[in-house]
Amino acid sequence: MGRVAVLMAEGYEEGETLTIVDLLRRGGLECQTFSFNNEFVRGMHDMYIKADKYFNDEIKNYDMLVLPGGRPGGQNLLENQDVISLVQYFNEHHQYIAAMCSGTVVLEKANVIKGKKVTGYTGYQDKLVSGDFVNEVAVFDQNIVTSQGPATPYPFSFKILEVFGKDVTEMKEGLMYNFAGGK
């Protein structure tokens, strides 16, 4: 099936985070959101969304860790040493790690992208220097999935579903993704 933990730090990008959770659940993955201090977490556009669970060691039992972006959500993830340690744990145990937009800088700080193809927000080739930065919408290399920004959670989520062996062809059709010009 696949179990995915999505972190919700204060200032997370709502469009990215909620779209990821929605699409992964639609695609048949068990997907839970985790907050740090409060049950309801304020996003960067002042939307308060209730997290499924509080951040804890249970996350280590998930198959994938997802780090959405946002301001200051990405920075809040970056400054949280428990998050950095968790990313390193996932990498050391060959578990999947996915990040998009400003969440990708956490991967650099955790030193888990060396020699791996990655992408990120515009200008992030200067921030993701240990990885092999490519200008693609969503990238999967070894155990890392990355994507660019607020307009890319659909291809990012489809890439995650494919990593778990899901065929997203019908899902794309049902969501009118191809009709809207998605690739």
C-alpha angles and dihedrals in degrees: 000000000000130000119225128190116202116196119220111198120179107280096027116164103258096202092053098041100044094042091052093050092045095050096044091051091047088051092056102258122132101242125180131179121224127202130193111216111358136041089227113050123203114228126210090268094050096259113144112213125183114239119221094229145357120260109270144140091278086084089073088070092060122098096226138025117207124202112192122194132237139132116298090354095082091046091048090054090047093053095048109095091196089060092048090050091048092051089051090048091052091048094048091050093047093244121147122267122191127187136168138189111343090355088075093073088069087066091056093049091047089052095230103126103064108138093001127118110248140165134197146161121323109293094015092119082087091053101041094055100146092057129069098257116212128181098235130127096238128004133191120193124165102314100341129094118186136175138182117242155305094324095051110063091105097059089037092054092044089053090051091050090050090051086059090051097258120148105225097186096104092039091055090050094047092050091046088237094143092045089055091055100264120156 
